[in-house]
């Protein structure tokens, strides 16, 4: 029991602080000769040309690593950010908001890259897949006699059910409700001051959560070929964004699961009510247009 407690304590420390650096101090590094310009120096990078002291022979591992780094924009932090999103998303977001950004991949480019990978993976599994299709179940619209309202309902339902469109638009749809509900909460900045998050900071937090959602959706896509997993994946896809937001905001603000769940549920309620209001407004406008055109 004691060993389990110690292991859990180490995991919590790793969650809150992130992985500790293992690189040696510059003073501990011996002198080396730059393979590019021949300058003898001590440190990580050549002071004359800037080439790394750790320049090794070319091999297959380096080839694949180089291709991957080029695909994600030349930033090796992509892998670390992906891993940390899977076990400490809120702490990662809080670090990024508070200025610790060199160690993390930028959220918007990361989301666009992950969405692209998800689309390619979906097409590879199902050649008929249409990533930006927002057509909803026809059964939803069968009792709607207005063609314009039917189109509006199809758009809104498809927007929420399509993983790609949802991931790309959720940050815009939910940023104001999150800003409103969490307005009274504050986070501790590195200088010790307590401050509330701005709308832009909520936006970046939601973009990172969308990245997390696409990563897990890709995993679910890979296991979708297993028989009898269809209903589980459909259910998980509906509740996953809410659970991820509860998890992330719990760590961002350091609050309990229950409070984070209540706040996030309020955000979801406000967002759905706002979308419903838009639909009702669209009904009034489009119904009048249809009636005038009849």
PDB file of C-alpha atoms in Angstrom, residues 154-277:
ATOM      1  CA  UNK A 154     -29.652  20.074 -40.574  1.00  0.00           C
ATOM      2  CA  UNK A 155     -26.794  22.543 -40.353  1.00  0.00           C
ATOM      3  CA  UNK A 156     -26.878  22.905 -36.570  1.00  0.00           C
ATOM      4  CA  UNK A 157     -27.308  19.172 -35.919  1.00  0.00           C
ATOM      5  CA  UNK A 158     -24.544  18.319 -38.349  1.00  0.00           C
ATOM      6  CA  UNK A 159     -22.257  20.943 -36.853  1.00  0.00           C
ATOM      7  CA  UNK A 160     -22.481  19.278 -33.444  1.00  0.00           C
ATOM      8  CA  UNK A 161     -22.254  15.665 -34.679  1.00  0.00           C
ATOM      9  CA  UNK A 162     -19.366  15.990 -37.150  1.00  0.00           C
ATOM     10  CA  UNK A 163     -16.060  15.628 -35.285  1.00  0.00           C
ATOM     11  CA  UNK A 164     -14.090  17.790 -37.702  1.00  0.00           C
ATOM     12  CA  UNK A 165     -16.497  20.727 -37.796  1.00  0.00           C
ATOM     13  CA  UNK A 166     -17.111  20.449 -34.054  1.00  0.00           C
ATOM     14  CA  UNK A 167     -13.389  20.489 -33.240  1.00  0.00           C
ATOM     15  CA  UNK A 168     -12.823  23.516 -35.479  1.00  0.00           C
ATOM     16  CA  UNK A 169     -15.790  25.528 -34.190  1.00  0.00           C
ATOM     17  CA  UNK A 170     -16.160  24.508 -30.509  1.00  0.00           C
ATOM     18  CA  UNK A 171     -13.610  27.092 -29.364  1.00  0.00           C
ATOM     19  CA  UNK A 172     -15.632  29.875 -30.981  1.00  0.00           C
ATOM     20  CA  UNK A 173     -19.004  28.532 -29.808  1.00  0.00           C
ATOM     21  CA  UNK A 174     -18.037  28.019 -26.163  1.00  0.00           C
ATOM     22  CA  UNK A 175     -15.504  30.744 -25.400  1.00  0.00           C
ATOM     23  CA  UNK A 176     -18.035  33.324 -24.184  1.00  0.00           C
ATOM     24  CA  UNK A 177     -20.050  30.838 -22.044  1.00  0.00           C
ATOM     25  CA  UNK A 178     -16.813  29.604 -20.406  1.00  0.00           C
ATOM     26  CA  UNK A 179     -15.722  33.195 -19.836  1.00  0.00           C
ATOM     27  CA  UNK A 180     -19.105  33.966 -18.243  1.00  0.00           C
ATOM     28  CA  UNK A 181     -19.380  30.908 -15.981  1.00  0.00           C
ATOM     29  CA  UNK A 182     -15.754  30.956 -14.777  1.00  0.00           C
ATOM     30  CA  UNK A 183     -15.666  34.739 -14.405  1.00  0.00           C
ATOM     31  CA  UNK A 184     -15.396  34.520 -10.627  1.00  0.00           C
ATOM     32  CA  UNK A 185     -12.546  31.984 -10.658  1.00  0.00           C
ATOM     33  CA  UNK A 186      -8.863  32.969 -10.686  1.00  0.00           C
ATOM     34  CA  UNK A 187      -5.581  31.206 -11.355  1.00  0.00           C
ATOM     35  CA  UNK A 188      -2.231  31.849  -9.717  1.00  0.00           C
ATOM     36  CA  UNK A 189       0.312  33.489 -11.996  1.00  0.00           C
ATOM     37  CA  UNK A 190       4.074  32.760 -11.734  1.00  0.00           C
ATOM     38  CA  UNK A 191       4.587  36.069  -9.903  1.00  0.00           C
ATOM     39  CA  UNK A 192       2.099  34.976  -7.230  1.00  0.00           C
ATOM     40  CA  UNK A 193      -0.777  37.212  -8.303  1.00  0.00           C
ATOM     41  CA  UNK A 194      -4.292  35.848  -8.713  1.00  0.00           C
ATOM     42  CA  UNK A 195      -5.987  36.735 -11.972  1.00  0.00           C
ATOM     43  CA  UNK A 196      -9.011  35.658 -13.984  1.00  0.00           C
ATOM     44  CA  UNK A 197      -8.655  34.318 -17.506  1.00  0.00           C
ATOM     45  CA  UNK A 198      -9.402  36.562 -20.445  1.00  0.00           C
ATOM     46  CA  UNK A 199     -11.645  35.457 -23.307  1.00  0.00           C
ATOM     47  CA  UNK A 200      -8.603  34.899 -25.532  1.00  0.00           C
ATOM     48  CA  UNK A 201      -7.065  32.637 -22.890  1.00  0.00           C
ATOM     49  CA  UNK A 202     -10.265  30.594 -22.693  1.00  0.00           C
ATOM     50  CA  UNK A 203     -10.118  30.326 -26.479  1.00  0.00           C
ATOM     51  CA  UNK A 204      -6.623  28.822 -26.424  1.00  0.00           C
ATOM     52  CA  UNK A 205      -7.660  26.490 -23.610  1.00  0.00           C
ATOM     53  CA  UNK A 206     -10.575  25.240 -25.709  1.00  0.00           C
ATOM     54  CA  UNK A 207      -8.331  24.791 -28.743  1.00  0.00           C
ATOM     55  CA  UNK A 208      -6.058  22.515 -26.696  1.00  0.00           C
ATOM     56  CA  UNK A 209      -9.132  20.598 -25.486  1.00  0.00           C
ATOM     57  CA  UNK A 210     -10.207  20.209 -29.129  1.00  0.00           C
ATOM     58  CA  UNK A 211      -6.732  18.803 -29.872  1.00  0.00           C
ATOM     59  CA  UNK A 212      -7.231  16.291 -27.086  1.00  0.00           C
ATOM     60  CA  UNK A 213     -10.679  15.434 -28.496  1.00  0.00           C
ATOM     61  CA  UNK A 214      -9.302  14.778 -31.992  1.00  0.00           C
ATOM     62  CA  UNK A 215      -6.471  12.610 -30.621  1.00  0.00           C
ATOM     63  CA  UNK A 216      -8.899  10.398 -28.704  1.00  0.00           C
ATOM     64  CA  UNK A 217     -11.350  10.395 -31.636  1.00  0.00           C
ATOM     65  CA  UNK A 218      -8.542   9.062 -33.820  1.00  0.00           C
ATOM     66  CA  UNK A 219      -7.961   6.252 -31.333  1.00  0.00           C
ATOM     67  CA  UNK A 220     -11.683   5.433 -31.366  1.00  0.00           C
ATOM     68  CA  UNK A 221     -11.627   5.490 -35.154  1.00  0.00           C
ATOM     69  CA  UNK A 222      -8.873   2.877 -35.173  1.00  0.00           C
ATOM     70  CA  UNK A 223     -10.888   0.530 -32.945  1.00  0.00           C
ATOM     71  CA  UNK A 224     -14.177   1.138 -34.778  1.00  0.00           C
ATOM     72  CA  UNK A 225     -13.563  -1.897 -36.996  1.00  0.00           C
ATOM     73  CA  UNK A 226     -13.906  -4.190 -33.982  1.00  0.00           C
ATOM     74  CA  UNK A 227     -17.410  -5.749 -33.928  1.00  0.00           C
ATOM     75  CA  UNK A 228     -19.908  -4.516 -31.329  1.00  0.00           C
ATOM     76  CA  UNK A 229     -17.983  -1.288 -30.648  1.00  0.00           C
ATOM     77  CA  UNK A 230     -20.264   0.923 -32.740  1.00  0.00           C
ATOM     78  CA  UNK A 231     -22.766   1.851 -30.025  1.00  0.00           C
ATOM     79  CA  UNK A 232     -19.983   2.457 -27.496  1.00  0.00           C
ATOM     80  CA  UNK A 233     -18.113   4.781 -29.869  1.00  0.00           C
ATOM     81  CA  UNK A 234     -21.270   6.749 -30.718  1.00  0.00           C
ATOM     82  CA  UNK A 235     -22.071   7.244 -27.027  1.00  0.00           C
ATOM     83  CA  UNK A 236     -18.478   8.110 -26.164  1.00  0.00           C
ATOM     84  CA  UNK A 237     -18.326  10.654 -28.997  1.00  0.00           C
ATOM     85  CA  UNK A 238     -21.302  12.512 -27.513  1.00  0.00           C
ATOM     86  CA  UNK A 239     -20.052  12.771 -23.933  1.00  0.00           C
ATOM     87  CA  UNK A 240     -16.300  12.906 -24.586  1.00  0.00           C
ATOM     88  CA  UNK A 241     -16.048  16.693 -25.221  1.00  0.00           C
ATOM     89  CA  UNK A 242     -17.879  17.426 -21.967  1.00  0.00           C
ATOM     90  CA  UNK A 243     -15.719  15.030 -19.947  1.00  0.00           C
ATOM     91  CA  UNK A 244     -12.524  16.483 -21.423  1.00  0.00           C
ATOM     92  CA  UNK A 245     -13.617  20.022 -20.552  1.00  0.00           C
ATOM     93  CA  UNK A 246     -14.441  18.962 -16.969  1.00  0.00           C
ATOM     94  CA  UNK A 247     -11.031  17.307 -16.626  1.00  0.00           C
ATOM     95  CA  UNK A 248      -9.053  20.206 -18.122  1.00  0.00           C
ATOM     96  CA  UNK A 249     -10.793  23.020 -16.220  1.00  0.00           C
ATOM     97  CA  UNK A 250     -10.507  21.087 -12.970  1.00  0.00           C
ATOM     98  CA  UNK A 251      -6.722  21.150 -13.381  1.00  0.00           C
ATOM     99  CA  UNK A 252      -6.598  24.727 -14.705  1.00  0.00           C
ATOM    100  CA  UNK A 253      -8.336  26.161 -11.642  1.00  0.00           C
ATOM    101  CA  UNK A 254      -7.410  23.503  -9.091  1.00  0.00           C
ATOM    102  CA  UNK A 255     -11.048  22.812  -8.200  1.00  0.00           C
ATOM    103  CA  UNK A 256     -12.872  19.576  -7.418  1.00  0.00           C
ATOM    104  CA  UNK A 257     -14.483  17.225  -9.911  1.00  0.00           C
ATOM    105  CA  UNK A 258     -18.019  18.116  -8.794  1.00  0.00           C
ATOM    106  CA  UNK A 259     -17.561  21.879  -9.075  1.00  0.00           C
ATOM    107  CA  UNK A 260     -15.853  21.557 -12.449  1.00  0.00           C
ATOM    108  CA  UNK A 261     -18.691  19.305 -13.664  1.00  0.00           C
ATOM    109  CA  UNK A 262     -21.363  21.789 -12.494  1.00  0.00           C
ATOM    110  CA  UNK A 263     -19.613  24.741 -14.154  1.00  0.00           C
ATOM    111  CA  UNK A 264     -19.053  22.829 -17.390  1.00  0.00           C
ATOM    112  CA  UNK A 265     -22.669  21.623 -17.417  1.00  0.00           C
ATOM    113  CA  UNK A 266     -23.756  25.262 -17.115  1.00  0.00           C
ATOM    114  CA  UNK A 267     -21.529  26.161 -20.066  1.00  0.00           C
ATOM    115  CA  UNK A 268     -23.008  23.340 -22.180  1.00  0.00           C
ATOM    116  CA  UNK A 269     -26.540  24.433 -21.230  1.00  0.00           C
ATOM    117  CA  UNK A 270     -25.878  28.058 -22.187  1.00  0.00           C
ATOM    118  CA  UNK A 271     -24.275  27.026 -25.477  1.00  0.00           C
ATOM    119  CA  UNK A 272     -27.182  24.736 -26.422  1.00  0.00           C
ATOM    120  CA  UNK A 273     -29.733  27.381 -25.455  1.00  0.00           C
ATOM    121  CA  UNK A 274     -27.895  29.918 -27.604  1.00  0.00           C
ATOM    122  CA  UNK A 275     -27.896  27.516 -30.557  1.00  0.00           C
ATOM    123  CA  UNK A 276     -31.592  26.835 -29.972  1.00  0.00           C
ATOM    124  CA  UNK A 277     -32.263  30.575 -29.967  1.00  0.00           C
TER     125      UNK A 277
END
